[in-house]
């Protein structure tokens, strides 16, 4: 879909990685739903957003039952094949790509099925944008898999994927954000905390901002992305310690913002968490959307690399609670140790080297 999401962010990051490797490479990003059905895409996007906002329990149940609980490499989604197969085949015929890189499960599944059915001479790469791999992702016909961690690699191996086709690269982030941040000196008061996760609706993040009762012990920067409603809400508060930031085009500027942060409050979207993990920023999760984000949160909590901010709606002094956690050397040392151990399975060089190798075969 065309709505702002981690799938788009990863696609954009990969385009810049590829152009950085070889400036002559032509990259084109396509939304299969918009390409196939045009004007109905905003309708579908709207229904999706309303579903996860007003009926999160039903969305979570449907997600788990449809693509989250039945690992089977031979599972067929014939409705998707019928709805999208012809359009994606036409797209491939017109574009004649040397490589198709899928940052969403649906085009991965459709492209893999088409490659097998029509013996298409194209390389297909899955690039996973969450820490949990749902069952819609294609396996047959896929030439390479870029996975977030070793556990995802083992899951694919259990499904019969050749280990030589799997690279543990982490969820790709922009090349200018892939470096560990500059070591932050001991923080003087006030602390700096980023608040992220407002792209898909402003409701929960508005409630969080309203509960802060910012008293000056923490300086908050709210990453609003392309959510104008959220940006205007925070701006109109006029609070001296709460600053809204619109969508930041400059990766250098975003890198500097990360370097200043003592912590980040976020939803467990794959890209934001991947960026904070690579930067080594203490990460606190205040809310998870049903489906993928629930799975991401469970996965990372088990590895001790994030902290769930539970029952923040009931805290009388949310800012005081945050200050206490950020001054806890035991908590921060444990997070840093776990994040370092987690990062060791995905060296920064892996993604570039993997892409260079794949592009050299085109």
PDB file of N, CA and C in Angstrom, residues 180-193 219 256-263 279-282 336:
ATOM      1  N   UNK A 180      27.178   2.845  14.052  1.00  0.00           N
ATOM      2  CA  UNK A 180      26.909   3.092  15.474  1.00  0.00           C
ATOM      3  C   UNK A 180      27.064   4.577  15.769  1.00  0.00           C
ATOM      4  N   UNK A 181      26.259   5.082  16.683  1.00  0.00           N
ATOM      5  CA  UNK A 181      26.321   6.515  16.959  1.00  0.00           C
ATOM      6  C   UNK A 181      27.590   6.884  17.702  1.00  0.00           C
ATOM      7  N   UNK A 182      27.927   8.145  17.614  1.00  0.00           N
ATOM      8  CA  UNK A 182      29.050   8.678  18.362  1.00  0.00           C
ATOM      9  C   UNK A 182      28.796   8.488  19.844  1.00  0.00           C
ATOM     10  N   UNK A 183      29.808   8.038  20.568  1.00  0.00           N
ATOM     11  CA  UNK A 183      29.636   7.791  22.001  1.00  0.00           C
ATOM     12  C   UNK A 183      29.153   9.053  22.697  1.00  0.00           C
ATOM     13  N   UNK A 184      28.014   8.912  23.400  1.00  0.00           N
ATOM     14  CA  UNK A 184      27.401  10.075  24.042  1.00  0.00           C
ATOM     15  C   UNK A 184      28.016  10.279  25.424  1.00  0.00           C
ATOM     16  N   UNK A 185      28.481  11.486  25.734  1.00  0.00           N
ATOM     17  CA  UNK A 185      29.035  11.727  27.067  1.00  0.00           C
ATOM     18  C   UNK A 185      27.944  11.635  28.121  1.00  0.00           C
ATOM     19  N   UNK A 186      28.355  11.525  29.365  1.00  0.00           N
ATOM     20  CA  UNK A 186      27.385  11.492  30.463  1.00  0.00           C
ATOM     21  C   UNK A 186      26.438  12.670  30.331  1.00  0.00           C
ATOM     22  N   UNK A 187      25.141  12.366  30.333  1.00  0.00           N
ATOM     23  CA  UNK A 187      24.138  13.374  30.008  1.00  0.00           C
ATOM     24  C   UNK A 187      23.988  14.403  31.121  1.00  0.00           C
ATOM     25  N   UNK A 188      24.025  15.640  30.719  1.00  0.00           N
ATOM     26  CA  UNK A 188      23.664  16.711  31.635  1.00  0.00           C
ATOM     27  C   UNK A 188      22.151  16.857  31.593  1.00  0.00           C
ATOM     28  N   UNK A 189      21.592  17.391  32.644  1.00  0.00           N
ATOM     29  CA  UNK A 189      20.151  17.605  32.673  1.00  0.00           C
ATOM     30  C   UNK A 189      19.810  18.787  31.765  1.00  0.00           C
ATOM     31  N   UNK A 190      18.730  18.742  30.979  1.00  0.00           N
ATOM     32  CA  UNK A 190      17.798  17.621  30.922  1.00  0.00           C
ATOM     33  C   UNK A 190      18.249  16.536  29.952  1.00  0.00           C
ATOM     34  N   UNK A 191      17.685  15.348  30.133  1.00  0.00           N
ATOM     35  CA  UNK A 191      17.882  14.254  29.203  1.00  0.00           C
ATOM     36  C   UNK A 191      17.131  14.542  27.913  1.00  0.00           C
ATOM     37  N   UNK A 192      17.493  13.836  26.846  1.00  0.00           N
ATOM     38  CA  UNK A 192      16.788  13.964  25.563  1.00  0.00           C
ATOM     39  C   UNK A 192      16.168  12.624  25.204  1.00  0.00           C
ATOM     40  N   UNK A 193      14.853  12.632  24.981  1.00  0.00           N
ATOM     41  CA  UNK A 193      14.125  11.412  24.643  1.00  0.00           C
ATOM     42  C   UNK A 193      13.367  11.633  23.339  1.00  0.00           C
ATOM     43  N   UNK A 219      13.926  16.576  27.837  1.00  0.00           N
ATOM     44  CA  UNK A 219      13.547  17.306  26.622  1.00  0.00           C
ATOM     45  C   UNK A 219      13.058  16.264  25.611  1.00  0.00           C
ATOM     46  N   UNK A 256      22.094  12.925  13.328  1.00  0.00           N
ATOM     47  CA  UNK A 256      22.463  13.824  14.422  1.00  0.00           C
ATOM     48  C   UNK A 256      21.434  13.756  15.549  1.00  0.00           C
ATOM     49  N   UNK A 257      20.152  13.633  15.192  1.00  0.00           N
ATOM     50  CA  UNK A 257      19.097  13.523  16.210  1.00  0.00           C
ATOM     51  C   UNK A 257      19.271  12.243  17.024  1.00  0.00           C
ATOM     52  N   UNK A 258      19.590  11.144  16.347  1.00  0.00           N
ATOM     53  CA  UNK A 258      19.844   9.896  17.058  1.00  0.00           C
ATOM     54  C   UNK A 258      21.039  10.037  18.004  1.00  0.00           C
ATOM     55  N   UNK A 259      22.077  10.721  17.537  1.00  0.00           N
ATOM     56  CA  UNK A 259      23.279  10.868  18.357  1.00  0.00           C
ATOM     57  C   UNK A 259      23.007  11.646  19.642  1.00  0.00           C
ATOM     58  N   UNK A 260      22.018  12.518  19.628  1.00  0.00           N
ATOM     59  CA  UNK A 260      21.692  13.324  20.805  1.00  0.00           C
ATOM     60  C   UNK A 260      20.826  12.582  21.812  1.00  0.00           C
ATOM     61  N   UNK A 261      20.203  11.471  21.400  1.00  0.00           N
ATOM     62  CA  UNK A 261      19.155  10.840  22.208  1.00  0.00           C
ATOM     63  C   UNK A 261      19.729  10.016  23.357  1.00  0.00           C
ATOM     64  N   UNK A 262      19.121  10.174  24.530  1.00  0.00           N
ATOM     65  CA  UNK A 262      19.414   9.291  25.662  1.00  0.00           C
ATOM     66  C   UNK A 262      18.534   8.053  25.630  1.00  0.00           C
ATOM     67  N   UNK A 263      17.375   8.140  24.958  1.00  0.00           N
ATOM     68  CA  UNK A 263      16.462   7.002  24.853  1.00  0.00           C
ATOM     69  C   UNK A 263      15.444   7.314  23.773  1.00  0.00           C
ATOM     70  N   UNK A 279      22.121   1.827  16.542  1.00  0.00           N
ATOM     71  CA  UNK A 279      22.697   2.992  17.202  1.00  0.00           C
ATOM     72  C   UNK A 279      22.993   2.741  18.675  1.00  0.00           C
ATOM     73  N   UNK A 280      22.431   1.675  19.245  1.00  0.00           N
ATOM     74  CA  UNK A 280      22.649   1.398  20.660  1.00  0.00           C
ATOM     75  C   UNK A 280      21.880   2.328  21.574  1.00  0.00           C
ATOM     76  N   UNK A 281      20.699   2.773  21.150  1.00  0.00           N
ATOM     77  CA  UNK A 281      19.885   3.689  21.949  1.00  0.00           C
ATOM     78  C   UNK A 281      18.938   2.883  22.825  1.00  0.00           C
ATOM     79  N   UNK A 282      18.924   3.106  24.142  1.00  0.00           N
ATOM     80  CA  UNK A 282      17.950   2.429  25.007  1.00  0.00           C
ATOM     81  C   UNK A 282      16.530   2.667  24.493  1.00  0.00           C
ATOM     82  N   UNK A 336      22.477  -2.343  27.082  1.00  0.00           N
ATOM     83  CA  UNK A 336      23.643  -2.159  26.204  1.00  0.00           C
ATOM     84  C   UNK A 336      24.334  -3.492  25.931  1.00  0.00           C
TER      85      UNK A 336
END
